[in-house]
PDB file of C-alpha atoms in Angstrom:
ATOM      1  CA  MET A  30     -15.990  64.597 -23.437  1.00  0.00           C
ATOM      2  CA  ARG A  31     -14.035  64.335 -20.241  1.00  0.00           C
ATOM      3  CA  THR A  32     -16.227  61.474 -19.079  1.00  0.00           C
ATOM      4  CA  ALA A  33     -15.893  59.707 -22.391  1.00  0.00           C
ATOM      5  CA  THR A  34     -12.123  60.002 -22.207  1.00  0.00           C
ATOM      6  CA  VAL A  35     -12.078  58.532 -18.729  1.00  0.00           C
ATOM      7  CA  LEU A  36     -14.312  55.681 -19.827  1.00  0.00           C
ATOM      8  CA  SER A  37     -12.080  54.970 -22.789  1.00  0.00           C
ATOM      9  CA  ALA A  38      -9.115  54.813 -20.486  1.00  0.00           C
ATOM     10  CA  ILE A  39     -10.909  52.397 -18.209  1.00  0.00           C
ATOM     11  CA  VAL A  40     -11.969  50.197 -21.121  1.00  0.00           C
ATOM     12  CA  ALA A  41      -8.405  50.193 -22.427  1.00  0.00           C
ATOM     13  CA  ALA A  42      -7.154  49.268 -18.995  1.00  0.00           C
ATOM     14  CA  GLY A  43      -9.689  46.485 -18.870  1.00  0.00           C
ATOM     15  CA  LEU A  44      -8.553  45.110 -22.205  1.00  0.00           C
ATOM     16  CA  THR A  45      -4.970  45.260 -21.057  1.00  0.00           C
ATOM     17  CA  VAL A  46      -5.824  43.289 -17.953  1.00  0.00           C
ATOM     18  CA  GLY A  47      -7.711  40.793 -20.083  1.00  0.00           C
ATOM     19  CA  ALA A  48      -4.788  40.332 -22.419  1.00  0.00           C
ATOM     20  CA  ALA A  49      -2.413  39.715 -19.537  1.00  0.00           C
ATOM     21  CA  THR A  50      -4.774  37.169 -18.021  1.00  0.00           C
ATOM     22  CA  ALA A  51      -5.069  35.270 -21.295  1.00  0.00           C
ATOM     23  CA  GLU A  52      -1.326  34.546 -21.109  1.00  0.00           C
ATOM     24  CA  ALA A  53      -1.404  33.605 -17.453  1.00  0.00           C
ATOM     25  CA  GLN A  54       0.884  30.873 -16.250  1.00  0.00           C
ATOM     26  CA  THR A  55       0.807  28.490 -13.351  1.00  0.00           C
ATOM     27  CA  SER A  56       3.156  25.708 -12.405  1.00  0.00           C
ATOM     28  CA  ALA A  57       3.703  22.797 -10.049  1.00  0.00           C
ATOM     29  CA  GLY A  58       6.596  20.506  -9.250  1.00  0.00           C
ATOM     30  CA  ILE A  59       7.107  16.850  -8.449  1.00  0.00           C
ATOM     31  CA  GLN A  60      10.262  15.034  -7.411  1.00  0.00           C
ATOM     32  CA  ALA A  61      12.274  12.496  -9.379  1.00  0.00           C
ATOM     33  CA  THR A  62      13.766  10.151  -6.809  1.00  0.00           C
ATOM     34  CA  ALA A  63      16.108   7.152  -6.759  1.00  0.00           C
ATOM     35  CA  THR A  64      17.999   5.194  -4.147  1.00  0.00           C
ATOM     36  CA  VAL A  65      21.348   3.911  -5.340  1.00  0.00           C
ATOM     37  CA  LEU A  66      22.384   0.599  -3.850  1.00  0.00           C
ATOM     38  CA  SER A  67      25.874  -0.813  -3.849  1.00  0.00           C
ATOM     39  CA  ALA A  68      26.611  -3.784  -6.070  1.00  0.00           C
ATOM     40  CA  LEU A  69      25.327  -7.154  -4.935  1.00  0.00           C
ATOM     41  CA  THR A  70      27.873  -9.984  -4.903  1.00  0.00           C
ATOM     42  CA  VAL A  71      27.748 -13.676  -4.065  1.00  0.00           C
ATOM     43  CA  ALA A  72      30.861 -15.637  -3.181  1.00  0.00           C
ATOM     44  CA  ALA A  73      31.172 -19.371  -2.704  1.00  0.00           C
ATOM     45  CA  GLY A  74      32.429 -20.419   0.712  1.00  0.00           C
ATOM     46  CA  ASN A  75      32.698 -23.963   2.023  1.00  0.00           C
ATOM     47  CA  ASN A  76      31.681 -26.942  -0.075  1.00  0.00           C
ATOM     48  CA  LEU A  77      28.876 -29.169   1.160  1.00  0.00           C
ATOM     49  CA  VAL A  78      30.879 -32.201   2.203  1.00  0.00           C
ATOM     50  CA  PHE A  79      29.328 -35.569   3.132  1.00  0.00           C
ATOM     51  CA  GLY A  80      32.598 -37.429   3.500  1.00  0.00           C
ATOM     52  CA  ASN A  81      32.346 -41.204   3.400  1.00  0.00           C
ATOM     53  CA  VAL A  82      28.881 -42.649   2.996  1.00  0.00           C
ATOM     54  CA  THR A  83      27.761 -46.268   3.232  1.00  0.00           C
ATOM     55  CA  PRO A  84      25.564 -47.931   0.606  1.00  0.00           C
ATOM     56  CA  GLY A  85      22.049 -48.329   1.945  1.00  0.00           C
ATOM     57  CA  VAL A  86      22.517 -45.679   4.666  1.00  0.00           C
ATOM     58  CA  ASN A  87      21.273 -42.137   4.218  1.00  0.00           C
ATOM     59  CA  LYS A  88      23.558 -39.384   5.414  1.00  0.00           C
ATOM     60  CA  THR A  89      22.460 -35.875   6.320  1.00  0.00           C
ATOM     61  CA  ILE A  90      24.573 -32.768   6.732  1.00  0.00           C
ATOM     62  CA  ALA A  91      22.667 -30.195   8.771  1.00  0.00           C
ATOM     63  CA  ILE A  92      23.291 -26.478   8.421  1.00  0.00           C
ATOM     64  CA  ALA A  93      25.175 -26.381  11.731  1.00  0.00           C
ATOM     65  CA  ASP A  94      27.401 -29.334  10.855  1.00  0.00           C
ATOM     66  CA  PRO A  95      31.036 -28.791   9.910  1.00  0.00           C
ATOM     67  CA  GLY A  96      30.347 -30.154   6.408  1.00  0.00           C
ATOM     68  CA  ALA A  97      27.626 -27.603   5.614  1.00  0.00           C
ATOM     69  CA  GLY A  98      28.014 -25.556   2.457  1.00  0.00           C
ATOM     70  CA  THR A  99      28.265 -21.786   2.735  1.00  0.00           C
ATOM     71  CA  PHE A 100      27.896 -18.718   0.548  1.00  0.00           C
ATOM     72  CA  THR A 101      28.577 -15.086   1.381  1.00  0.00           C
ATOM     73  CA  VAL A 102      26.421 -12.251   0.065  1.00  0.00           C
ATOM     74  CA  THR A 103      27.656  -8.659   0.047  1.00  0.00           C
ATOM     75  CA  LYS A 104      24.821  -6.168  -0.229  1.00  0.00           C
ATOM     76  CA  ALA A 105      23.670  -2.673   0.548  1.00  0.00           C
ATOM     77  CA  ALA A 106      22.601  -1.859   4.074  1.00  0.00           C
ATOM     78  CA  SER A 107      18.896  -1.463   4.741  1.00  0.00           C
ATOM     79  CA  SER A 108      17.973  -3.792   1.915  1.00  0.00           C
ATOM     80  CA  GLY A 109      16.727  -7.314   1.471  1.00  0.00           C
ATOM     81  CA  VAL A 110      17.643  -9.906  -1.117  1.00  0.00           C
ATOM     82  CA  THR A 111      16.020 -12.924  -2.709  1.00  0.00           C
ATOM     83  CA  LEU A 112      18.097 -16.101  -2.520  1.00  0.00           C
ATOM     84  CA  SER A 113      17.492 -18.586  -5.360  1.00  0.00           C
ATOM     85  CA  PHE A 114      19.113 -21.962  -5.882  1.00  0.00           C
ATOM     86  CA  THR A 115      19.855 -24.375  -8.657  1.00  0.00           C
ATOM     87  CA  LEU A 116      20.058 -27.715  -6.897  1.00  0.00           C
ATOM     88  CA  PRO A 117      21.201 -31.093  -8.213  1.00  0.00           C
ATOM     89  CA  THR A 118      19.007 -34.143  -7.745  1.00  0.00           C
ATOM     90  CA  ASP A 119      22.002 -36.429  -7.955  1.00  0.00           C
ATOM     91  CA  LEU A 120      25.738 -36.292  -7.392  1.00  0.00           C
ATOM     92  CA  ALA A 121      27.694 -37.902 -10.194  1.00  0.00           C
ATOM     93  CA  SER A 122      30.728 -40.102 -10.476  1.00  0.00           C
ATOM     94  CA  GLY A 123      31.133 -40.669 -14.159  1.00  0.00           C
ATOM     95  CA  THR A 124      27.853 -42.241 -15.173  1.00  0.00           C
ATOM     96  CA  ASP A 125      27.012 -43.369 -11.643  1.00  0.00           C
ATOM     97  CA  LEU A 126      24.550 -41.233  -9.726  1.00  0.00           C
ATOM     98  CA  LEU A 127      24.027 -40.692  -6.009  1.00  0.00           C
ATOM     99  CA  PRO A 128      20.619 -39.225  -5.114  1.00  0.00           C
ATOM    100  CA  ILE A 129      20.648 -36.003  -3.054  1.00  0.00           C
ATOM    101  CA  GLY A 130      17.708 -34.056  -1.641  1.00  0.00           C
ATOM    102  CA  SER A 131      15.949 -32.842   1.513  1.00  0.00           C
ATOM    103  CA  TRP A 132      17.741 -29.508   1.220  1.00  0.00           C
ATOM    104  CA  SER A 133      17.959 -27.246   4.234  1.00  0.00           C
ATOM    105  CA  GLY A 134      19.201 -23.698   4.501  1.00  0.00           C
ATOM    106  CA  ALA A 135      19.688 -20.750   6.823  1.00  0.00           C
ATOM    107  CA  TRP A 136      20.956 -17.205   6.491  1.00  0.00           C
ATOM    108  CA  ASN A 137      22.475 -14.926   9.064  1.00  0.00           C
ATOM    109  CA  THR A 138      24.047 -11.492   9.262  1.00  0.00           C
ATOM    110  CA  SER A 139      27.034 -13.072  10.965  1.00  0.00           C
ATOM    111  CA  ALA A 140      29.093 -16.110  10.008  1.00  0.00           C
ATOM    112  CA  THR A 141      27.416 -18.411  12.488  1.00  0.00           C
ATOM    113  CA  THR A 142      24.305 -20.533  12.523  1.00  0.00           C
ATOM    114  CA  VAL A 143      23.416 -19.301  16.016  1.00  0.00           C
ATOM    115  CA  GLY A 144      20.388 -17.091  15.543  1.00  0.00           C
ATOM    116  CA  ALA A 145      20.230 -17.860  11.815  1.00  0.00           C
ATOM    117  CA  THR A 146      16.926 -17.835   9.957  1.00  0.00           C
ATOM    118  CA  ALA A 147      16.064 -21.239   8.515  1.00  0.00           C
ATOM    119  CA  PHE A 148      14.558 -21.675   5.058  1.00  0.00           C
ATOM    120  CA  THR A 149      14.253 -24.315   2.363  1.00  0.00           C
ATOM    121  CA  PRO A 150      16.527 -23.633  -0.607  1.00  0.00           C
ATOM    122  CA  SER A 151      14.577 -23.629  -3.865  1.00  0.00           C
ATOM    123  CA  PRO A 152      14.655 -22.254  -7.390  1.00  0.00           C
ATOM    124  CA  ALA A 153      11.632 -20.084  -6.532  1.00  0.00           C
ATOM    125  CA  GLY A 154      13.689 -17.997  -4.132  1.00  0.00           C
ATOM    126  CA  THR A 155      13.453 -16.928  -0.524  1.00  0.00           C
ATOM    127  CA  ASN A 156      13.400 -13.324   0.645  1.00  0.00           C
ATOM    128  CA  THR A 157      15.600 -12.366   3.549  1.00  0.00           C
ATOM    129  CA  THR A 158      14.362  -9.665   5.846  1.00  0.00           C
ATOM    130  CA  VAL A 159      15.314  -6.082   5.107  1.00  0.00           C
ATOM    131  CA  ASN A 160      18.210  -5.515   7.457  1.00  0.00           C
ATOM    132  CA  ALA A 161      21.059  -3.139   8.084  1.00  0.00           C
ATOM    133  CA  ALA A 162      23.806  -5.647   7.446  1.00  0.00           C
ATOM    134  CA  THR A 163      26.092  -5.357   4.429  1.00  0.00           C
ATOM    135  CA  ALA A 164      26.934  -9.085   4.445  1.00  0.00           C
ATOM    136  CA  LEU A 165      24.986 -12.298   4.824  1.00  0.00           C
ATOM    137  CA  THR A 166      26.238 -15.832   5.330  1.00  0.00           C
ATOM    138  CA  VAL A 167      24.066 -18.576   3.855  1.00  0.00           C
ATOM    139  CA  PHE A 168      24.352 -22.156   5.081  1.00  0.00           C
ATOM    140  CA  VAL A 169      23.218 -25.185   3.055  1.00  0.00           C
ATOM    141  CA  GLY A 170      22.657 -28.775   4.100  1.00  0.00           C
ATOM    142  CA  ALA A 171      21.144 -31.843   2.430  1.00  0.00           C
ATOM    143  CA  THR A 172      20.793 -35.619   2.539  1.00  0.00           C
ATOM    144  CA  VAL A 173      22.362 -38.192   0.224  1.00  0.00           C
ATOM    145  CA  SER A 174      20.608 -41.541  -0.165  1.00  0.00           C
ATOM    146  CA  PRO A 175      22.931 -44.215  -1.560  1.00  0.00           C
ATOM    147  CA  PRO A 176      21.117 -47.434  -2.420  1.00  0.00           C
ATOM    148  CA  LEU A 177      22.570 -50.773  -1.374  1.00  0.00           C
ATOM    149  CA  ALA A 178      23.998 -51.235  -4.856  1.00  0.00           C
ATOM    150  CA  GLN A 179      25.628 -47.792  -4.977  1.00  0.00           C
ATOM    151  CA  PRO A 180      28.960 -48.113  -6.855  1.00  0.00           C
ATOM    152  CA  ALA A 181      31.952 -46.984  -4.886  1.00  0.00           C
ATOM    153  CA  GLY A 182      33.561 -43.753  -6.010  1.00  0.00           C
ATOM    154  CA  SER A 183      33.870 -40.030  -5.495  1.00  0.00           C
ATOM    155  CA  TYR A 184      30.643 -38.164  -6.289  1.00  0.00           C
ATOM    156  CA  SER A 185      30.077 -34.466  -6.757  1.00  0.00           C
ATOM    157  CA  GLY A 186      27.559 -31.950  -8.029  1.00  0.00           C
ATOM    158  CA  THR A 187      27.155 -28.183  -8.177  1.00  0.00           C
ATOM    159  CA  VAL A 188      24.929 -26.057  -5.970  1.00  0.00           C
ATOM    160  CA  THR A 189      24.406 -22.577  -7.394  1.00  0.00           C
ATOM    161  CA  MET A 190      22.970 -19.683  -5.417  1.00  0.00           C
ATOM    162  CA  SER A 191      21.829 -16.379  -6.925  1.00  0.00           C
ATOM    163  CA  ALA A 192      20.878 -13.196  -5.070  1.00  0.00           C
ATOM    164  CA  VAL A 193      18.905 -10.176  -6.264  1.00  0.00           C
ATOM    165  CA  TYR A 194      17.559  -7.138  -4.455  1.00  0.00           C
ATOM    166  CA  PHE A 195      13.827  -7.072  -3.961  1.00  0.00           C
TER     167      PHE A 195
ATOM    168  CA  MET B  22     -23.042  58.822 -16.477  1.00  0.00           C
ATOM    169  CA  ARG B  23     -21.828  57.982 -12.973  1.00  0.00           C
ATOM    170  CA  PHE B  24     -24.151  55.009 -13.050  1.00  0.00           C
ATOM    171  CA  GLN B  25     -22.546  53.790 -16.298  1.00  0.00           C
ATOM    172  CA  TRP B  26     -19.154  54.137 -14.635  1.00  0.00           C
ATOM    173  CA  LEU B  27     -20.265  51.957 -11.785  1.00  0.00           C
ATOM    174  CA  VAL B  28     -21.731  49.368 -14.128  1.00  0.00           C
ATOM    175  CA  LEU B  29     -18.520  49.237 -16.135  1.00  0.00           C
ATOM    176  CA  LEU B  30     -16.345  48.950 -13.052  1.00  0.00           C
ATOM    177  CA  ALA B  31     -18.600  46.275 -11.617  1.00  0.00           C
ATOM    178  CA  ALA B  32     -18.454  44.361 -14.876  1.00  0.00           C
ATOM    179  CA  LEU B  33     -14.656  44.500 -14.896  1.00  0.00           C
ATOM    180  CA  ALA B  34     -14.471  43.407 -11.285  1.00  0.00           C
ATOM    181  CA  ALA B  35     -16.859  40.547 -11.854  1.00  0.00           C
ATOM    182  CA  ALA B  36     -15.160  39.259 -14.997  1.00  0.00           C
ATOM    183  CA  PRO B  37     -13.645  35.866 -14.160  1.00  0.00           C
ATOM    184  CA  SER B  38      -9.883  35.678 -14.361  1.00  0.00           C
ATOM    185  CA  ALA B  39      -8.628  33.092 -16.806  1.00  0.00           C
ATOM    186  CA  SER B  40      -5.666  32.407 -14.517  1.00  0.00           C
ATOM    187  CA  ALA B  41      -8.085  31.370 -11.798  1.00  0.00           C
ATOM    188  CA  GLN B  42      -9.666  28.837 -14.127  1.00  0.00           C
ATOM    189  CA  ILE B  43      -6.580  26.799 -14.963  1.00  0.00           C
ATOM    190  CA  SER B  44      -4.506  24.953 -12.438  1.00  0.00           C
ATOM    191  CA  VAL B  45      -1.935  22.190 -12.198  1.00  0.00           C
ATOM    192  CA  SER B  46      -1.392  19.954  -9.203  1.00  0.00           C
ATOM    193  CA  PRO B  47       1.411  17.529  -8.361  1.00  0.00           C
ATOM    194  CA  ILE B  48      -0.035  14.026  -7.936  1.00  0.00           C
ATOM    195  CA  ARG B  49       2.880  11.606  -7.812  1.00  0.00           C
ATOM    196  CA  ASP B  50       6.682  11.685  -7.872  1.00  0.00           C
ATOM    197  CA  LEU B  51       8.705   9.946 -10.568  1.00  0.00           C
ATOM    198  CA  ALA B  52      10.071   7.173  -8.349  1.00  0.00           C
ATOM    199  CA  PHE B  53      12.857   4.912  -9.608  1.00  0.00           C
ATOM    200  CA  GLY B  54      13.076   3.098  -6.285  1.00  0.00           C
ATOM    201  CA  SER B  55      16.220   1.114  -5.656  1.00  0.00           C
ATOM    202  CA  VAL B  56      18.767   1.130  -8.469  1.00  0.00           C
ATOM    203  CA  ILE B  57      22.089  -0.669  -8.548  1.00  0.00           C
ATOM    204  CA  VAL B  58      25.427   0.906  -9.322  1.00  0.00           C
ATOM    205  CA  GLY B  59      26.362   0.473 -12.961  1.00  0.00           C
ATOM    206  CA  VAL B  60      22.849  -0.571 -14.012  1.00  0.00           C
ATOM    207  CA  PRO B  61      20.579   1.955 -15.803  1.00  0.00           C
ATOM    208  CA  SER B  62      16.964   1.959 -14.683  1.00  0.00           C
ATOM    209  CA  THR B  63      13.965   3.168 -16.679  1.00  0.00           C
ATOM    210  CA  VAL B  64      10.465   4.061 -15.571  1.00  0.00           C
ATOM    211  CA  ALA B  65       7.972   4.264 -18.428  1.00  0.00           C
ATOM    212  CA  PRO B  66       5.411   7.084 -18.366  1.00  0.00           C
ATOM    213  CA  SER B  67       2.722   4.382 -18.458  1.00  0.00           C
ATOM    214  CA  HIS B  68       3.959   2.777 -15.239  1.00  0.00           C
ATOM    215  CA  PRO B  69       0.961   2.637 -12.901  1.00  0.00           C
ATOM    216  CA  THR B  70       2.779   3.583  -9.703  1.00  0.00           C
ATOM    217  CA  ARG B  71       6.265   4.881 -10.470  1.00  0.00           C
ATOM    218  CA  SER B  72       5.717   7.393 -13.257  1.00  0.00           C
ATOM    219  CA  GLY B  73       5.468  11.054 -12.292  1.00  0.00           C
ATOM    220  CA  GLN B  74       2.010  12.567 -12.534  1.00  0.00           C
ATOM    221  CA  PHE B  75       0.515  16.060 -12.752  1.00  0.00           C
ATOM    222  CA  GLN B  76      -3.163  16.876 -12.997  1.00  0.00           C
ATOM    223  CA  ILE B  77      -4.316  19.886 -14.989  1.00  0.00           C
ATOM    224  CA  THR B  78      -7.724  21.461 -14.582  1.00  0.00           C
ATOM    225  CA  ALA B  79      -9.204  23.889 -17.108  1.00  0.00           C
ATOM    226  CA  PRO B  80     -12.644  24.721 -18.496  1.00  0.00           C
ATOM    227  CA  THR B  81     -14.034  22.510 -21.221  1.00  0.00           C
ATOM    228  CA  GLY B  82     -13.074  23.840 -24.623  1.00  0.00           C
ATOM    229  CA  SER B  83     -10.006  25.717 -23.431  1.00  0.00           C
ATOM    230  CA  LYS B  84      -6.477  25.275 -24.774  1.00  0.00           C
ATOM    231  CA  VAL B  85      -3.322  25.218 -22.700  1.00  0.00           C
ATOM    232  CA  GLN B  86       0.361  24.860 -23.372  1.00  0.00           C
ATOM    233  CA  VAL B  87       2.373  22.438 -21.234  1.00  0.00           C
ATOM    234  CA  ARG B  88       6.084  22.909 -20.662  1.00  0.00           C
ATOM    235  CA  LEU B  89       8.152  20.564 -18.495  1.00  0.00           C
ATOM    236  CA  THR B  90      11.362  21.742 -16.877  1.00  0.00           C
ATOM    237  CA  LEU B  91      13.500  18.636 -16.536  1.00  0.00           C
ATOM    238  CA  PRO B  92      16.626  18.006 -14.490  1.00  0.00           C
ATOM    239  CA  GLY B  93      19.768  16.521 -16.004  1.00  0.00           C
ATOM    240  CA  GLN B  94      20.977  15.175 -12.675  1.00  0.00           C
ATOM    241  CA  LEU B  95      19.503  14.040  -9.393  1.00  0.00           C
ATOM    242  CA  ALA B  96      21.308  15.370  -6.351  1.00  0.00           C
ATOM    243  CA  GLY B  97      22.571  12.901  -3.783  1.00  0.00           C
ATOM    244  CA  PRO B  98      24.802  12.553  -0.754  1.00  0.00           C
ATOM    245  CA  SER B  99      27.959  14.634  -0.399  1.00  0.00           C
ATOM    246  CA  GLY B 100      27.239  16.502  -3.614  1.00  0.00           C
ATOM    247  CA  ALA B 101      27.059  13.332  -5.719  1.00  0.00           C
ATOM    248  CA  GLN B 102      24.938  13.533  -8.857  1.00  0.00           C
ATOM    249  CA  LEU B 103      22.999  10.839 -10.672  1.00  0.00           C
ATOM    250  CA  PRO B 104      22.404  11.407 -14.416  1.00  0.00           C
ATOM    251  CA  ILE B 105      18.795  11.306 -15.584  1.00  0.00           C
ATOM    252  CA  ASN B 106      17.612  11.347 -19.186  1.00  0.00           C
ATOM    253  CA  PHE B 107      14.267  11.693 -20.883  1.00  0.00           C
ATOM    254  CA  SER B 108      13.510  10.180 -24.280  1.00  0.00           C
ATOM    255  CA  SER B 109      11.177  11.600 -26.894  1.00  0.00           C
ATOM    256  CA  ASN B 110       8.280   9.402 -25.752  1.00  0.00           C
ATOM    257  CA  ASP B 111       8.667   9.822 -22.010  1.00  0.00           C
ATOM    258  CA  ALA B 112       5.524  11.896 -21.505  1.00  0.00           C
ATOM    259  CA  ILE B 113       1.853  11.040 -21.937  1.00  0.00           C
ATOM    260  CA  ALA B 114      -1.169  13.321 -21.634  1.00  0.00           C
ATOM    261  CA  ILE B 115      -4.572  11.735 -21.157  1.00  0.00           C
ATOM    262  CA  GLY B 116      -7.856  13.581 -20.918  1.00  0.00           C
ATOM    263  CA  GLY B 117      -9.992  12.622 -17.981  1.00  0.00           C
ATOM    264  CA  TRP B 118     -13.096  12.000 -20.042  1.00  0.00           C
ATOM    265  CA  PRO B 119     -14.324   8.797 -21.704  1.00  0.00           C
ATOM    266  CA  GLY B 120     -12.757   8.075 -25.058  1.00  0.00           C
ATOM    267  CA  SER B 121      -9.748  10.325 -24.577  1.00  0.00           C
ATOM    268  CA  THR B 122      -6.756   8.995 -26.520  1.00  0.00           C
ATOM    269  CA  PRO B 123      -3.371   8.972 -24.769  1.00  0.00           C
ATOM    270  CA  ASP B 124      -1.104  11.589 -26.316  1.00  0.00           C
ATOM    271  CA  VAL B 125       2.559  10.498 -26.198  1.00  0.00           C
ATOM    272  CA  PHE B 126       4.921  13.433 -26.505  1.00  0.00           C
ATOM    273  CA  ASN B 127       8.478  14.582 -25.998  1.00  0.00           C
ATOM    274  CA  PRO B 128       8.792  16.002 -22.483  1.00  0.00           C
ATOM    275  CA  LYS B 129      11.600  18.258 -23.675  1.00  0.00           C
ATOM    276  CA  ALA B 130       9.220  20.096 -26.036  1.00  0.00           C
ATOM    277  CA  THR B 131       6.117  22.136 -25.305  1.00  0.00           C
ATOM    278  CA  ARG B 132       2.755  20.499 -25.912  1.00  0.00           C
ATOM    279  CA  ASN B 133      -0.623  22.080 -26.556  1.00  0.00           C
ATOM    280  CA  LEU B 134      -3.639  20.394 -25.031  1.00  0.00           C
ATOM    281  CA  GLN B 135      -7.297  21.067 -25.758  1.00  0.00           C
ATOM    282  CA  PHE B 136      -9.973  20.207 -23.246  1.00  0.00           C
ATOM    283  CA  THR B 137     -12.456  18.875 -25.773  1.00  0.00           C
ATOM    284  CA  GLY B 138     -14.500  16.609 -23.541  1.00  0.00           C
ATOM    285  CA  GLY B 139     -13.924  17.570 -19.941  1.00  0.00           C
ATOM    286  CA  THR B 140     -12.015  19.685 -17.460  1.00  0.00           C
ATOM    287  CA  ILE B 141      -9.127  17.402 -16.437  1.00  0.00           C
ATOM    288  CA  TYR B 142      -5.923  16.274 -18.121  1.00  0.00           C
ATOM    289  CA  ASN B 143      -3.369  13.980 -16.508  1.00  0.00           C
ATOM    290  CA  VAL B 144       0.253  14.269 -17.602  1.00  0.00           C
ATOM    291  CA  PHE B 145       2.569  11.335 -16.852  1.00  0.00           C
ATOM    292  CA  VAL B 146       6.362  11.462 -17.006  1.00  0.00           C
ATOM    293  CA  GLY B 147       8.946   8.677 -17.251  1.00  0.00           C
ATOM    294  CA  GLY B 148      12.716   8.692 -17.534  1.00  0.00           C
ATOM    295  CA  THR B 149      15.987   6.806 -17.158  1.00  0.00           C
ATOM    296  CA  VAL B 150      18.658   7.130 -14.493  1.00  0.00           C
ATOM    297  CA  SER B 151      22.154   5.843 -15.201  1.00  0.00           C
ATOM    298  CA  PRO B 152      24.192   5.229 -12.058  1.00  0.00           C
ATOM    299  CA  ALA B 153      27.894   4.934 -12.720  1.00  0.00           C
ATOM    300  CA  ALA B 154      29.863   1.897 -11.601  1.00  0.00           C
ATOM    301  CA  ASN B 155      31.345   4.018  -8.820  1.00  0.00           C
ATOM    302  CA  GLN B 156      28.111   5.881  -8.023  1.00  0.00           C
ATOM    303  CA  LEU B 157      27.944   6.838  -4.361  1.00  0.00           C
ATOM    304  CA  PRO B 158      25.122   4.838  -2.716  1.00  0.00           C
ATOM    305  CA  GLY B 159      22.310   6.846  -1.148  1.00  0.00           C
ATOM    306  CA  SER B 160      19.149   8.801  -1.891  1.00  0.00           C
ATOM    307  CA  TYR B 161      18.966  11.134  -4.886  1.00  0.00           C
ATOM    308  CA  ALA B 162      16.281  13.631  -5.917  1.00  0.00           C
ATOM    309  CA  ALA B 163      15.535  16.551  -8.224  1.00  0.00           C
ATOM    310  CA  THR B 164      12.486  18.593  -9.184  1.00  0.00           C
ATOM    311  CA  ILE B 165      10.409  18.275 -12.355  1.00  0.00           C
ATOM    312  CA  THR B 166       8.265  21.350 -12.960  1.00  0.00           C
ATOM    313  CA  LEU B 167       5.218  21.592 -15.205  1.00  0.00           C
ATOM    314  CA  THR B 168       4.380  25.108 -16.320  1.00  0.00           C
ATOM    315  CA  LEU B 169       0.945  25.729 -17.752  1.00  0.00           C
ATOM    316  CA  THR B 170       0.068  28.619 -20.025  1.00  0.00           C
ATOM    317  CA  ASN B 171      -3.434  29.264 -21.274  1.00  0.00           C
ATOM    318  CA  PHE B 172      -4.112  30.880 -24.611  1.00  0.00           C
TER     319      PHE B 172
END
């Protein structure tokens, strides 16, 4: 009888252990992570100015010339941006058109073309490097090609630059 | 009788523990990457690289209950907090065997899974962070815990 009682106790203990195991829990954790970047802004700077041009004579403004167009990008440090452009194919004066093309560009972390990185502005976009700067200056140049019969007048067009983080 | 004792004790000692047969492992963080102040950002649970992922292992035929403990904020620099929300379809469980159908569920509710065709389930988690317009830039993080109960 004593043995049977002991065995019953052991069996009961075993069942208790089994019941506890059936409700066993285990867990693991992962992280949810995000990096918040400051707002990205683009500001227009200098206009791209060709000044007087002569019919039949192409005129180029290089990125280092005083007439180069500029934009300023304000961004988060340690980030890169994609620079995209909407570029005119002609400048207009009423219904008269003055062809423009051969676009050139450069960006720098300071407001100078010395040490700037050259690129070709395009709608497809150009990635800057990932850098620690919080501001970029973008320089834009181009060439106008007035034909011999180009009507006299004041011509203008709009160059639009967009920037997004990549 | 002493022999029976020994047999019984040996049997109890040899009985496999159910808790040793189920396990959950962290596979991948829920990574929102770079987000911009004032712009909410969502990662779907089906995203191939950014969704969070756990892997559960259990014997074929077993049933387990999954419970996710979700944060309401990610912690950032200087005590800043970034709100995070989970919608009712921000979790997916997929069995690791051929023909398993993805099971979309609410990560805020428990979910029972049955290992009908194999020993592995993957649980994926998505979510949305909503940085305020004046959110302090920097890195934010919080823990998502998956607790597994077998029954």
